[in-house]
Amino acid sequence: MNLPCDVLGIPKPNVTWYRNGEELDLSEKRLQLQEDNSLLIKKLLISDSGMYQCFARNEAGESSLSTWLKVKKRRNERSLATKFMRLRSSGERHNKKPSFVYVA
């Protein structure tokens, strides 16, 4: 997941990222501050959900941008397909393999 933080300023602003009001520890391997100041979050976890804020500061002042991120549990696609699988057969005797239809 890449969260953008578009900032301009002279001198170049320093960017700090926060989640739920707490500064993020960018030494954590899953979190990376990109050259364009966006925040890259690798291997999202449900616990990554929350309000993210990008603060840009320089001698002229400060500006911020906020966004909400909600991470949901991934559906188990295999179990869903198994749950709705039905066998279709014409009742005739033949050497053909049965066909499967997936119903949503």
Coordinates of N, CA and C in Angstrom, one line a residue:
M1 N 0.9 -1.2 0.0 CA 0.0 0.0 0.0 C 0.9 1.2 0.0
N2 N 0.6 2.2 -0.9 CA 1.4 3.4 -1.0 C 0.5 4.6 -0.6
L3 N 0.8 5.3 0.4 CA 0.1 6.5 0.8 C 0.8 7.7 0.4
P4 N 0.2 8.6 -0.5 CA 1.0 9.7 -1.1 C 1.0 10.9 -0.1
C5 N 2.1 11.7 -0.2 CA 2.3 12.9 0.5 C 3.0 13.9 -0.4
D6 N 2.2 14.7 -1.1 CA 2.7 15.6 -2.1 C 3.1 16.9 -1.4
V7 N 4.4 17.2 -1.3 CA 4.8 18.5 -0.6 C 5.8 19.2 -1.5
L8 N 5.7 20.6 -1.4 CA 6.6 21.5 -2.1 C 7.0 22.5 -1.1
G9 N 8.2 23.0 -1.2 CA 8.6 24.1 -0.3 C 10.1 24.4 -0.4
I10 N 10.4 25.6 -0.1 CA 11.8 26.1 -0.1 C 12.1 26.7 1.2
P11 N 13.0 26.2 2.0 CA 13.8 25.0 1.8 C 12.9 23.7 1.8
K12 N 13.5 22.7 1.3 CA 12.7 21.4 1.2 C 12.2 21.0 2.5
P13 N 10.9 20.7 2.6 CA 10.4 20.3 3.9 C 10.8 18.9 4.4
N14 N 10.9 18.8 5.7 CA 11.1 17.5 6.3 C 9.7 16.8 6.5
V15 N 9.6 15.5 6.2 CA 8.3 14.9 6.3 C 8.3 13.8 7.4
T16 N 7.3 13.8 8.2 CA 7.1 12.9 9.3 C 5.7 12.3 9.1
W17 N 5.6 10.9 9.3 CA 4.4 10.2 9.2 C 3.9 9.8 10.6
Y18 N 2.6 9.8 10.8 CA 1.9 9.4 12.0 C 0.8 8.5 11.7
R19 N 0.5 7.6 12.7 CA -0.7 6.7 12.6 C -1.4 6.9 14.0
N20 N -2.6 7.3 13.9 CA -3.4 7.5 15.1 C -2.7 8.4 16.1
G21 N -2.1 9.4 15.6 CA -1.4 10.4 16.4 C -0.1 10.1 16.9
E22 N 0.5 8.9 16.6 CA 1.8 8.5 17.1 C 2.8 8.4 15.9
E23 N 3.9 9.0 16.1 CA 4.9 9.0 15.0 C 5.3 7.5 14.6
L24 N 5.4 7.3 13.3 CA 5.7 5.9 12.9 C 7.2 5.7 13.0
D25 N 7.6 4.5 13.4 CA 8.9 4.0 13.4 C 9.3 3.5 12.1
L26 N 10.0 4.4 11.3 CA 10.3 4.0 9.9 C 11.5 3.0 9.8
S27 N 12.1 2.6 11.0 CA 13.1 1.6 11.0 C 12.5 0.2 10.9
E28 N 11.1 0.2 11.0 CA 10.4 -1.1 10.9 C 10.5 -1.5 9.4
K29 N 10.8 -2.7 9.1 CA 11.1 -3.2 7.7 C 9.9 -3.1 6.8
R30 N 8.7 -3.2 7.4 CA 7.5 -3.1 6.5 C 7.1 -1.7 6.1
L31 N 7.7 -0.7 6.8 CA 7.4 0.7 6.5 C 8.6 1.4 5.8
Q32 N 8.3 2.1 4.7 CA 9.4 2.8 4.0 C 8.9 4.2 3.5
L33 N 9.7 5.2 3.8 CA 9.5 6.5 3.3 C 10.1 6.6 1.9
Q34 N 9.3 6.8 0.9 CA 9.8 6.9 -0.5 C 10.4 8.3 -0.8
E35 N 11.1 8.3 -1.9 CA 11.8 9.6 -2.3 C 10.8 10.7 -2.5
D36 N 9.5 10.3 -2.9 CA 8.5 11.3 -3.2 C 7.7 11.6 -1.9
N37 N 8.2 11.2 -0.7 CA 7.6 11.4 0.6 C 6.4 10.5 0.9
S38 N 6.0 9.6 -0.1 CA 4.9 8.7 0.2 C 5.4 7.7 1.2
L39 N 4.4 7.0 1.8 CA 4.7 6.0 2.8 C 4.3 4.6 2.1
L40 N 5.2 3.7 2.1 CA 5.0 2.4 1.5 C 4.9 1.4 2.7
I41 N 3.7 0.7 2.8 CA 3.5 -0.3 3.8 C 3.4 -1.6 3.1
K42 N 4.4 -2.5 3.5 CA 4.4 -3.8 2.9 C 3.7 -4.8 3.8
K43 N 3.1 -5.8 3.1 CA 2.4 -6.9 3.8 C 1.4 -6.4 4.8
L44 N 0.4 -5.7 4.3 CA -0.6 -5.1 5.2 C -1.1 -6.0 6.3
L45 N -1.3 -5.5 7.5 CA -2.0 -6.2 8.6 C -3.2 -5.5 9.0
I46 N -4.2 -6.2 9.6 CA -5.4 -5.5 10.0 C -5.0 -4.4 11.0
S47 N -4.0 -4.7 11.8 CA -3.5 -3.7 12.8 C -3.0 -2.4 12.1
D48 N -2.7 -2.4 10.8 CA -2.3 -1.2 10.1 C -3.4 -0.2 9.9
S49 N -4.7 -0.6 10.2 CA -5.8 0.3 10.0 C -5.7 1.5 10.9
G50 N -6.2 2.6 10.5 CA -6.1 3.8 11.3 C -6.0 5.1 10.5
M51 N -5.9 6.2 11.2 CA -5.7 7.5 10.5 C -4.2 7.8 10.3
Y52 N -3.8 8.0 9.1 CA -2.4 8.3 8.8 C -2.3 9.8 8.5
Q53 N -1.3 10.4 9.0 CA -1.0 11.9 8.8 C 0.4 12.1 8.3
C54 N 0.5 12.9 7.3 CA 1.8 13.3 6.7 C 2.0 14.8 7.1
F55 N 3.1 15.0 7.9 CA 3.4 16.4 8.3 C 4.6 16.8 7.5
A56 N 4.6 18.0 6.9 CA 5.7 18.6 6.2 C 6.1 19.9 6.9
R57 N 7.4 20.0 7.3 CA 7.8 21.1 8.1 C 9.1 21.7 7.5
N58 N 9.1 23.0 7.5 CA 10.4 23.7 7.2 C 10.4 25.1 7.9
E59 N 11.3 26.0 7.6 CA 11.4 27.2 8.3 C 10.2 28.1 8.1
A60 N 9.5 27.9 7.0 CA 8.3 28.7 6.7 C 7.1 28.3 7.4
G61 N 7.1 27.1 7.9 CA 5.9 26.6 8.6 C 5.7 25.1 8.5
E62 N 4.4 24.7 8.6 CA 4.0 23.3 8.6 C 2.7 23.1 7.9
S63 N 2.6 22.0 7.2 CA 1.4 21.6 6.6 C 1.2 20.1 6.8
S64 N -0.1 19.7 6.7 CA -0.3 18.2 7.0 C -1.4 17.7 6.0
L65 N -1.4 16.4 5.9 CA -2.4 15.7 5.1 C -2.9 14.5 5.9
S66 N -4.2 14.2 5.9 CA -4.6 13.1 6.7 C -5.5 12.2 5.8
T67 N -5.4 10.9 6.1 CA -6.2 9.9 5.3 C -6.5 8.7 6.3
W68 N -7.6 8.0 6.0 CA -7.9 6.8 6.8 C -7.6 5.6 6.0
L69 N -7.1 4.6 6.6 CA -6.8 3.3 6.0 C -7.5 2.2 6.8
K70 N -8.4 1.4 6.1 CA -9.0 0.3 6.7 C -8.6 -1.0 6.0
V71 N -8.0 -1.9 6.8 CA -7.5 -3.1 6.2 C -8.5 -4.2 6.6
K72 N -9.0 -4.9 5.7 CA -10.0 -6.0 5.9 C -9.3 -7.3 5.7
K73 N -9.9 -8.3 6.4 CA -9.4 -9.7 6.3 C -9.7 -10.2 4.9
R74 N -8.7 -10.8 4.2 CA -8.9 -11.4 2.9 C -9.8 -12.6 3.0
R75 N -10.7 -12.7 2.0 CA -11.6 -13.8 1.9 C -10.8 -15.0 1.5
N76 N -11.2 -16.2 2.0 CA -10.5 -17.4 1.6 C -11.2 -17.9 0.3
E77 N -10.7 -17.5 -0.9 CA -11.3 -17.8 -2.2 C -11.5 -19.3 -2.4
R78 N -10.6 -20.1 -1.9 CA -10.7 -21.6 -2.1 C -12.0 -22.1 -1.4
S79 N -12.1 -21.7 -0.2 CA -13.3 -22.2 0.6 C -14.6 -21.7 0.0
L80 N -14.6 -20.5 -0.5 CA -15.8 -20.0 -1.1 C -16.2 -20.8 -2.3
A81 N -15.2 -21.1 -3.2 CA -15.5 -21.9 -4.4 C -16.0 -23.3 -4.0
T82 N -15.4 -23.9 -3.0 CA -15.9 -25.2 -2.6 C -17.3 -25.1 -2.1
K83 N -17.6 -24.1 -1.3 CA -18.9 -24.0 -0.8 C -20.0 -23.9 -1.8
F84 N -19.8 -23.3 -2.9 CA -20.8 -23.1 -4.0 C -20.6 -24.0 -5.2
M85 N -19.8 -25.1 -5.1 CA -19.6 -25.9 -6.2 C -20.7 -26.9 -6.4
R86 N -21.2 -27.1 -7.6 CA -22.2 -28.1 -7.9 C -21.8 -28.9 -9.1
L87 N -22.2 -30.1 -9.1 CA -21.8 -31.0 -10.1 C -23.0 -31.1 -11.1
R88 N -22.7 -30.9 -12.4 CA -23.7 -31.0 -13.4 C -23.5 -32.3 -14.2
S89 N -24.5 -33.0 -14.4 CA -24.4 -34.3 -15.1 C -25.7 -34.5 -15.9
S90 N -25.5 -35.0 -17.1 CA -26.7 -35.3 -18.0 C -27.3 -36.6 -17.7
G91 N -26.6 -37.4 -16.9 CA -27.2 -38.8 -16.6 C -26.8 -39.8 -17.6
E92 N -26.1 -39.4 -18.7 CA -25.7 -40.4 -19.7 C -24.4 -41.1 -19.3
R93 N -24.2 -42.3 -19.8 CA -22.9 -43.0 -19.5 C -22.0 -42.6 -20.7
H94 N -20.8 -42.1 -20.3 CA -19.8 -41.8 -21.3 C -18.5 -41.7 -20.6
N95 N -17.4 -41.5 -21.3 CA -16.1 -41.4 -20.7 C -15.6 -40.0 -20.5
K96 N -16.5 -39.0 -20.6 CA -16.1 -37.6 -20.4 C -16.0 -37.4 -18.9
K97 N -15.1 -36.5 -18.5 CA -15.0 -36.0 -17.1 C -16.1 -35.1 -16.8
P98 N -16.6 -35.1 -15.6 CA -17.7 -34.2 -15.2 C -17.2 -32.7 -15.3
S99 N -18.2 -31.8 -15.6 CA -17.9 -30.4 -15.6 C -18.4 -29.8 -14.3
F100 N -17.7 -28.8 -13.8 CA -18.1 -28.1 -12.6 C -18.5 -26.7 -12.9
V101 N -19.5 -26.2 -12.2 CA -20.0 -24.9 -12.3 C -19.9 -24.2 -11.0
Y102 N -19.4 -23.0 -11.0 CA -19.2 -22.2 -9.7 C -20.4 -21.2 -9.7
V103 N -21.2 -21.2 -8.7 CA -22.3 -20.4 -8.6 C -22.0 -19.3 -7.5
A104 N -22.2 -18.1 -7.8 CA -22.0 -17.0 -6.8 C -23.2 -16.8 -6.0

